[in-house]
Amino acid sequence: MSKSIWSFQVPCSSSVIASHPFSLRHLHSRKMIKSTLASALLVNLLFLYGQGILMTVAEATSKVHIVYLGEKQHDDPKLITNSHHEMLADVVGSKELASQLMVYSYKHGFSGFAAKLTESQAHKLAELPGVVRVIPNSLHKLQTTRSWDFLGLSSHSPVNALQSSSMGDGVIIGVFDTGVWPESKAFRDEGLGPIPSRWKGVCKSGKMFNAALHCSKKIIGARWYIDGFLAEYGKPLNASGDLEFLSSRDANGHGTHTASTAAGAFIPNVSYKGLGLGTVRGGAPRARLAIYKVCWNVHGGQCSSADMLKAFDEAIHDGVDVLSISIGSSIPLFSDTDERDGIATGSFHAVSKGITVVCGAANDGPSAQTVQNTAPWILTVAASTMDRSFPTPITLGNNKTFLGQATFRGKEIGFRGLVYPEAPGLDPNAAGVCQSLSLNVTLVAGKVVLCFTSMARRSAVASAAEAVQAAGGVGLIVAKNPSDVLYPCSGDFPCVEVDFEIGTRILFYIRSTRSPEVKLSDTKTIVGNPVLPKVAYFSSRGPNSIAPAILKPDITAPGVNILAATSPLDGFEDNGYAMHSGTSMATPHVSGIVALLKSLHPDWSPAAIKSALVTTALSNHPSSYPIFAEGSPQKPANPFDFGGGIANPNGAADPGLLYDMDTADYLHYLCVMGYSHSSISRLTGHPTQCHSVKQSILDINLPSITIPNLRKSITVTRTVTNVGAANSTYRAVIEAPFGTNVSIKPDVLVFRNQTKKMNFTVTVTATHQVNTGYYFGSLSWRDEVHVVKSPLSVRTEMLQPYISDNYIIEN
């Protein structure tokens, strides 16, 4: 199992700022748009600078209003503040009363103020020259697991896939992981009906796990598998020094986190160290959970293929509808028919029985060709951030303030000395590398330390924090590759992360003054604009290293700083909850969505569910901004970063058209991959012969088209199934990748009552005879309601001569 799957890079979850009362779609003038953007910025600044949420005043006759005055007229903050007080005094009658009523004066990025006003006073201010607008303040309720609101599944909305599916009631999600902590409130079963009668599974007792006590109408199954692991490990279970239970009880926390993310119950008043206070829940809160403990708390988490195959076997028998598997292997990958993979083999059988298998793409990004779980029958999930961040102000002694990211909720670190370790010799920066800090205790004690790292793993931050604390330091600033993933430090020790640019500016300040100082303020939470989602830095990327013509990953979901239940043995837990990051956290988001879709469409195949998710996914933010992918540098995301895009559950519930497949299509794939008859037969469990007629891997009926070696012209075939209105007409819209021409025949699909399926061909022609990297576009089918969008990825690869024994050989 990949070590990266278990690198809990902390936290994620959610919180939401309530919708701004004046959304852009309601605006009709340039002035109003500017005003709204500025007021939204103002609200965000309140969070950034620690002012919190404005509260309504006690008096019934007045409440806080925000008076926005537009651009600053000059740069003297004192003059701006005085002008605000004078303006307010003119309305309320005196400077003394104005001072009492003034809440904030905004004087840096723009001009404005917040004050306690009656409605009549607000009206008078709005009439004054220079006032752009006056808006009443509103209380913004923050929620944890912001990810579900971000994905459009708010529990407060009367119409969405969450409500129409009865929150996944009756669907059974199997979780392959490290077990479960059954006492967590996330697994309470209040309000759930009887266990589905088709369930054939069992609850198995073991160490610290009593089936009669710990299983319920929520956790309806619990099994554990260890024989394969112990055979490989060759030592007693607890020989590594990590506590473990010979049962389904979770000593690691990973399994509890993923299970509660997929199907956890509603739990109010949850936060992580005070951040993101609100209600935490899973994607399908009324779905049932079947726990299959296949991974063990040894060296961070180890899983045996043999154990996983046994779990697959029993899960198929038990009657699960969805399998959520946040486990991977490593590069290079085993073939699709190699039992050592375990997941590809077991999932083939599960999918052939109608069970959707959801797996993580792995955490080896942003490098290309690192995606795992690449079999076409698996739904492979990449990880994204969401519209939330945790700004943490860093104020230098020269009064410049930068915003880092952290989960620091301890006491503010007032101005203290600031140190960057430097070494004598040829490389003065060698001592300032985070993972190998060289510290002088005398120089560090009582100060904040700045260090730099190019490592993307948590170990660099953990190592630096340990070294700084041991030397008596009071805080740490880590400069690293730009990424929204946070690595918390133990206790309330502040570890604030910045990118290399901010880190370099802080370093220049240190080197320019004799006594550099810094103040570290506690972390705030902001959500919504201007925080846009991105593909996470760590999320593994395509193209698929086994079969480049099979797009992987398939879909993306939130996987950064996710707040969910955990084991109390988790080193990062806070009152039974923790923030973790990884495609491990993105996977159960999609598993929960699949449960909702399965409830709405019980007859849909796993391929149909995948198609619905891929073709309705969001490749742009709702505000029309493109989704970016974290990396070096950041760039607009493409299908190898996020597949179809970020999951859109409400769109997937009504996709219009589906690209469906069954076992015969997967056998077609195995044959064109060139696997032997014997290996395919071993996988399928019965004699299988491939047709002698040469078939193309490009004709597998995927909801995407990926052509890794276009030389002149290639034609591929697809079949779509209408699941929308019986009488509907779809027209093709093409975004051709650069350097290609793309044509569709037919380019109009007309469905009638008797016509459910239609075929079409896509011809892609290279316009330049050159070798290139991949270029990206899309093919969309559109009717009056639906947009069925397939990612299109093409690389031109011309025939090339090569040199051998001094001769030029033509291919």
Short mmCIF file of C-alpha atoms in Angstrom, two decimals, residues 254-584:
data_model
loop_
_atom_site.label_atom_id
_atom_site.label_comp_id
_atom_site.label_asym_id
_atom_site.label_seq_id
_atom_site.Cartn_x
_atom_site.Cartn_y
_atom_site.Cartn_z
CA HIS A 254 -8.01 6.71 8.96
CA GLY A 255 -10.90 4.26 8.62
CA THR A 256 -13.12 6.17 11.04
CA HIS A 257 -12.39 9.38 9.13
CA THR A 258 -13.27 7.94 5.73
CA ALA A 259 -16.36 6.08 6.95
CA SER A 260 -17.79 9.17 8.65
CA THR A 261 -17.05 11.29 5.57
CA ALA A 262 -19.03 8.89 3.39
CA ALA A 263 -22.02 8.24 5.64
CA GLY A 264 -21.63 9.92 9.03
CA ALA A 265 -24.73 11.16 10.87
CA PHE A 266 -25.46 14.85 11.55
CA ILE A 267 -23.42 16.00 14.56
CA PRO A 268 -23.85 19.66 15.61
CA ASN A 269 -21.30 21.95 17.31
CA VAL A 270 -18.15 20.31 15.97
CA SER A 271 -14.92 22.18 15.27
CA TYR A 272 -11.21 21.58 15.00
CA LYS A 273 -9.57 23.60 17.74
CA GLY A 274 -12.34 26.16 17.38
CA LEU A 275 -12.06 26.43 13.60
CA GLY A 276 -15.10 25.81 11.43
CA LEU A 277 -17.66 25.43 14.19
CA GLY A 278 -20.87 23.89 12.90
CA THR A 279 -22.46 20.59 11.93
CA VAL A 280 -20.38 17.74 10.57
CA ARG A 281 -21.92 14.94 8.51
CA GLY A 282 -21.29 12.47 5.74
CA GLY A 283 -22.40 12.64 2.13
CA ALA A 284 -25.14 10.03 2.59
CA PRO A 285 -26.09 10.44 6.26
CA ARG A 286 -28.78 7.75 6.19
CA ALA A 287 -26.75 5.15 4.31
CA ARG A 288 -25.59 2.06 6.22
CA LEU A 289 -21.94 1.16 6.77
CA ALA A 290 -20.22 -2.19 6.43
CA ILE A 291 -16.68 -2.08 7.83
CA TYR A 292 -13.97 -4.30 6.34
CA LYS A 293 -10.72 -3.84 8.23
CA VAL A 294 -7.99 -4.78 5.78
CA CYS A 295 -5.27 -2.33 6.86
CA TRP A 296 -3.28 -2.45 10.07
CA ASN A 297 -1.59 0.22 12.15
CA VAL A 298 1.97 -0.88 11.44
CA HIS A 299 4.45 1.66 10.07
CA GLY A 300 1.63 4.07 9.28
CA GLY A 301 -0.74 1.52 7.75
CA GLN A 302 -0.18 -1.71 5.86
CA CYS A 303 -2.64 -3.79 3.84
CA SER A 304 -2.23 -7.21 2.24
CA SER A 305 -3.63 -8.00 -1.21
CA ALA A 306 -4.67 -11.37 0.05
CA ASP A 307 -6.67 -9.84 2.83
CA MET A 308 -8.26 -7.34 0.45
CA LEU A 309 -9.27 -10.03 -2.00
CA LYS A 310 -10.95 -11.91 0.82
CA ALA A 311 -12.73 -8.74 1.84
CA PHE A 312 -13.90 -8.19 -1.74
CA ASP A 313 -15.18 -11.70 -1.84
CA GLU A 314 -17.21 -11.36 1.34
CA ALA A 315 -18.40 -7.83 0.57
CA ILE A 316 -19.88 -9.04 -2.72
CA HIS A 317 -21.66 -11.75 -0.81
CA ASP A 318 -22.81 -9.45 1.96
CA GLY A 319 -24.75 -7.21 -0.38
CA VAL A 320 -22.93 -3.86 -0.40
CA ASP A 321 -23.91 -1.31 -3.06
CA VAL A 322 -20.76 0.81 -2.99
CA LEU A 323 -17.18 0.08 -1.94
CA SER A 324 -15.03 2.96 -0.70
CA ILE A 325 -11.32 2.11 -0.84
CA SER A 326 -8.75 4.74 0.13
CA ILE A 327 -5.83 2.41 -0.54
CA GLY A 328 -3.21 2.25 -3.29
CA SER A 329 -0.02 0.49 -4.30
CA SER A 330 2.95 2.29 -5.81
CA ILE A 331 4.60 3.06 -9.13
CA PRO A 332 5.32 0.90 -11.14
CA LEU A 333 1.84 -0.59 -11.08
CA PHE A 334 0.90 -4.24 -11.34
CA SER A 335 -1.12 -5.22 -14.40
CA ASP A 336 -4.90 -5.30 -14.29
CA THR A 337 -4.87 -9.10 -14.15
CA ASP A 338 -2.15 -9.45 -11.52
CA GLU A 339 -3.58 -10.64 -8.19
CA ARG A 340 -0.79 -8.82 -6.36
CA ASP A 341 -2.67 -5.62 -7.10
CA GLY A 342 -5.64 -6.97 -5.20
CA ILE A 343 -7.81 -3.94 -5.82
CA ALA A 344 -8.02 -4.24 -9.63
CA THR A 345 -8.78 -7.94 -9.38
CA GLY A 346 -11.28 -7.73 -6.56
CA SER A 347 -13.01 -4.69 -7.97
CA PHE A 348 -13.49 -6.41 -11.34
CA HIS A 349 -15.64 -8.99 -9.63
CA ALA A 350 -17.48 -6.41 -7.57
CA VAL A 351 -18.28 -4.27 -10.59
CA SER A 352 -19.44 -7.30 -12.57
CA LYS A 353 -21.99 -7.79 -9.76
CA GLY A 354 -23.19 -4.19 -10.02
CA ILE A 355 -21.17 -2.77 -7.11
CA THR A 356 -19.52 0.60 -7.75
CA VAL A 357 -15.91 0.63 -6.52
CA VAL A 358 -14.46 4.04 -5.62
CA CYS A 359 -10.70 4.37 -5.09
CA GLY A 360 -8.19 7.15 -4.49
CA ALA A 361 -5.85 8.31 -7.25
CA ALA A 362 -2.92 8.36 -4.71
CA ASN A 363 -0.86 11.21 -3.28
CA ASP A 364 2.22 11.32 -5.49
CA GLY A 365 1.42 14.51 -7.41
CA PRO A 366 2.03 16.84 -9.01
CA SER A 367 4.25 14.62 -11.17
CA ALA A 368 2.70 13.11 -14.29
CA GLN A 369 1.89 9.39 -14.67
CA THR A 370 1.57 8.86 -10.92
CA VAL A 371 -2.14 8.03 -10.81
CA GLN A 372 -3.01 4.63 -9.32
CA ASN A 373 -6.10 2.39 -9.39
CA THR A 374 -6.24 2.81 -13.15
CA ALA A 375 -8.50 -0.08 -14.22
CA PRO A 376 -11.42 1.26 -16.30
CA TRP A 377 -14.00 -0.42 -14.07
CA ILE A 378 -12.79 1.57 -11.02
CA LEU A 379 -14.04 5.09 -10.27
CA THR A 380 -10.75 6.85 -9.50
CA VAL A 381 -10.81 10.06 -7.46
CA ALA A 382 -8.38 12.97 -7.39
CA ALA A 383 -8.35 15.53 -4.58
CA SER A 384 -9.19 19.22 -4.67
CA THR A 385 -9.30 22.06 -2.23
CA MET A 386 -12.56 23.94 -1.77
CA ASP A 387 -13.66 27.52 -1.24
CA ARG A 388 -12.19 27.82 2.21
CA SER A 389 -8.87 28.83 3.76
CA PHE A 390 -7.29 29.41 7.17
CA PRO A 391 -5.44 32.75 6.99
CA THR A 392 -2.96 33.40 9.78
CA PRO A 393 -1.46 36.92 9.96
CA ILE A 394 2.33 37.26 10.26
CA THR A 395 3.28 40.81 11.26
CA LEU A 396 6.93 41.83 10.98
CA GLY A 397 8.68 44.45 13.04
CA ASN A 398 8.56 46.85 10.07
CA ASN A 399 4.73 46.75 10.28
CA LYS A 400 4.34 44.67 7.13
CA THR A 401 1.77 41.89 7.45
CA PHE A 402 1.69 38.69 5.40
CA LEU A 403 -0.93 35.98 5.46
CA GLY A 404 0.18 32.42 6.01
CA GLN A 405 -1.96 29.33 6.53
CA ALA A 406 -2.20 27.38 9.77
CA THR A 407 -4.52 25.78 12.29
CA PHE A 408 -3.14 27.84 15.17
CA ARG A 409 -5.72 28.64 17.85
CA GLY A 410 -3.42 29.24 20.80
CA LYS A 411 -2.50 32.51 22.44
CA GLU A 412 -1.15 35.13 20.05
CA ILE A 413 2.63 35.20 19.90
CA GLY A 414 3.39 38.89 20.53
CA PHE A 415 6.43 40.49 18.96
CA ARG A 416 9.35 38.13 19.46
CA GLY A 417 12.74 37.77 17.88
CA LEU A 418 12.79 36.23 14.41
CA VAL A 419 15.63 33.91 13.35
CA TYR A 420 16.74 32.27 10.12
CA PRO A 421 19.53 29.73 10.73
CA GLU A 422 22.54 30.44 8.53
CA ALA A 423 25.72 28.43 8.22
CA PRO A 424 29.30 29.46 7.51
CA GLY A 425 30.96 28.22 4.35
CA LEU A 426 29.90 27.87 0.77
CA ASP A 427 26.19 27.26 1.45
CA PRO A 428 24.86 29.70 4.07
CA ASN A 429 21.30 28.36 3.56
CA ALA A 430 22.16 24.79 4.51
CA ALA A 431 21.25 25.33 8.17
CA GLY A 432 17.79 26.67 7.31
CA VAL A 433 16.43 23.53 5.64
CA CYS A 434 13.32 22.53 7.60
CA GLN A 435 13.93 18.79 7.65
CA SER A 436 17.50 19.17 8.90
CA LEU A 437 17.54 22.34 10.98
CA SER A 438 20.82 23.22 12.62
CA LEU A 439 19.95 25.44 15.59
CA ASN A 440 21.95 27.38 18.15
CA VAL A 441 19.93 27.12 21.37
CA THR A 442 21.22 30.45 22.62
CA LEU A 443 20.07 32.23 19.46
CA VAL A 444 16.72 30.44 19.14
CA ALA A 445 15.33 30.37 22.69
CA GLY A 446 12.19 32.51 22.98
CA LYS A 447 12.14 33.31 19.25
CA VAL A 448 10.30 32.34 16.07
CA VAL A 449 12.28 30.39 13.45
CA LEU A 450 11.95 30.64 9.66
CA CYS A 451 12.92 27.62 7.56
CA PHE A 452 12.57 26.51 3.93
CA THR A 453 11.70 23.10 2.47
CA SER A 454 11.07 21.67 -0.99
CA MET A 455 9.57 18.51 0.50
CA ALA A 456 5.83 17.99 0.00
CA ARG A 457 5.50 15.66 2.98
CA ARG A 458 4.46 16.36 6.54
CA SER A 459 7.76 15.04 7.89
CA ALA A 460 9.59 18.27 7.02
CA VAL A 461 7.23 20.39 9.13
CA ALA A 462 7.14 17.86 11.97
CA SER A 463 10.94 17.63 12.06
CA ALA A 464 11.36 21.40 12.07
CA ALA A 465 8.76 21.92 14.80
CA GLU A 466 10.42 19.32 17.00
CA ALA A 467 13.83 20.95 16.55
CA VAL A 468 12.53 24.46 17.27
CA GLN A 469 10.66 23.37 20.38
CA ALA A 470 13.70 21.46 21.65
CA ALA A 471 15.79 24.62 21.26
CA GLY A 472 13.27 26.70 23.20
CA GLY A 473 11.71 28.46 20.22
CA VAL A 474 8.13 29.72 20.45
CA GLY A 475 6.99 29.44 16.83
CA LEU A 476 7.82 28.26 13.32
CA ILE A 477 7.30 29.75 9.86
CA VAL A 478 7.69 27.17 7.07
CA ALA A 479 8.30 28.38 3.52
CA LYS A 480 7.39 25.68 1.00
CA ASN A 481 5.88 24.99 -2.40
CA PRO A 482 2.51 26.75 -2.74
CA SER A 483 -0.16 24.39 -1.41
CA ASP A 484 -3.32 24.59 0.67
CA VAL A 485 -2.53 21.41 2.59
CA LEU A 486 -1.84 22.15 6.25
CA TYR A 487 0.41 20.21 8.60
CA PRO A 488 -0.60 20.86 12.22
CA CYS A 489 1.95 20.77 14.99
CA SER A 490 1.30 19.15 18.33
CA GLY A 491 -0.46 21.11 21.03
CA ASP A 492 -0.79 24.82 20.41
CA PHE A 493 2.68 25.28 18.95
CA PRO A 494 2.28 27.64 15.98
CA CYS A 495 3.45 26.28 12.61
CA VAL A 496 2.52 28.84 9.99
CA GLU A 497 3.04 27.94 6.34
CA VAL A 498 3.84 30.39 3.55
CA ASP A 499 4.96 30.03 -0.05
CA PHE A 500 8.53 30.65 -1.18
CA GLU A 501 7.77 34.20 -2.27
CA ILE A 502 6.50 35.29 1.14
CA GLY A 503 9.21 33.25 2.84
CA THR A 504 11.87 35.05 0.80
CA ARG A 505 10.43 38.46 1.66
CA ILE A 506 10.49 37.55 5.35
CA LEU A 507 14.09 36.37 4.95
CA PHE A 508 15.08 39.66 3.28
CA TYR A 509 13.58 41.50 6.26
CA ILE A 510 15.60 39.34 8.68
CA ARG A 511 18.81 40.03 6.77
CA SER A 512 18.12 43.78 6.57
CA THR A 513 17.76 44.54 10.28
CA ARG A 514 19.76 43.91 13.45
CA SER A 515 16.82 42.88 15.60
CA PRO A 516 14.10 41.34 13.44
CA GLU A 517 10.80 40.71 15.19
CA VAL A 518 7.54 39.01 14.31
CA LYS A 519 4.04 38.61 15.72
CA LEU A 520 1.98 35.47 14.97
CA SER A 521 -1.78 35.95 15.27
CA ASP A 522 -4.24 33.10 15.63
CA THR A 523 -5.93 31.50 12.63
CA LYS A 524 -9.24 32.65 11.17
CA THR A 525 -11.56 30.94 8.71
CA ILE A 526 -12.84 32.40 5.45
CA VAL A 527 -15.04 30.75 2.85
CA GLY A 528 -16.47 31.62 -0.55
CA ASN A 529 -14.94 34.18 -2.89
CA PRO A 530 -12.11 34.99 -3.25
CA VAL A 531 -11.10 31.44 -2.23
CA LEU A 532 -11.36 29.27 -5.34
CA PRO A 533 -10.95 25.47 -5.44
CA LYS A 534 -7.83 23.93 -6.94
CA VAL A 535 -6.56 20.43 -7.62
CA ALA A 536 -4.41 19.61 -4.60
CA TYR A 537 -0.63 19.66 -4.94
CA PHE A 538 -0.29 16.07 -3.72
CA SER A 539 -3.06 14.60 -5.91
CA SER A 540 -1.61 12.06 -8.35
CA ARG A 541 -1.84 12.95 -12.03
CA GLY A 542 -2.35 11.21 -15.34
CA PRO A 543 -1.77 10.06 -17.93
CA ASN A 544 -2.42 6.45 -17.00
CA SER A 545 0.91 4.57 -16.94
CA ILE A 546 -0.70 1.20 -17.80
CA ALA A 547 -3.09 2.33 -20.54
CA PRO A 548 -2.65 5.97 -21.63
CA ALA A 549 -5.86 5.80 -23.69
CA ILE A 550 -7.91 5.23 -20.49
CA LEU A 551 -8.35 8.61 -18.80
CA LYS A 552 -7.39 8.64 -15.13
CA PRO A 553 -8.29 10.09 -12.71
CA ASP A 554 -12.02 10.05 -13.48
CA ILE A 555 -13.32 12.71 -11.11
CA THR A 556 -12.22 15.10 -8.37
CA ALA A 557 -13.67 15.84 -4.93
CA PRO A 558 -12.58 17.78 -1.84
CA GLY A 559 -9.64 16.13 -0.12
CA VAL A 560 -7.78 18.96 1.61
CA ASN A 561 -8.25 19.80 5.29
CA ILE A 562 -11.32 17.58 5.70
CA LEU A 563 -12.92 17.56 9.14
CA ALA A 564 -14.43 14.21 10.14
CA ALA A 565 -14.57 11.76 13.03
CA THR A 566 -11.45 9.86 14.03
CA SER A 567 -10.06 7.49 16.61
CA PRO A 568 -9.05 9.07 19.95
CA LEU A 569 -5.68 7.44 19.28
CA ASP A 570 -5.15 9.71 16.26
CA GLY A 571 -2.28 12.04 17.13
CA PHE A 572 -4.10 14.99 15.56
CA GLU A 573 -7.56 14.44 17.03
CA ASP A 574 -9.47 17.16 18.84
CA ASN A 575 -12.46 15.88 20.85
CA GLY A 576 -12.90 12.92 18.53
CA TYR A 577 -12.46 14.78 15.24
CA ALA A 578 -9.50 15.59 13.04
CA MET A 579 -8.62 17.43 9.87
CA HIS A 580 -6.80 15.30 7.33
CA SER A 581 -5.84 15.61 3.68
CA GLY A 582 -5.26 13.17 0.84
CA THR A 583 -7.07 11.43 -1.98
CA SER A 584 -8.07 9.14 0.90
#
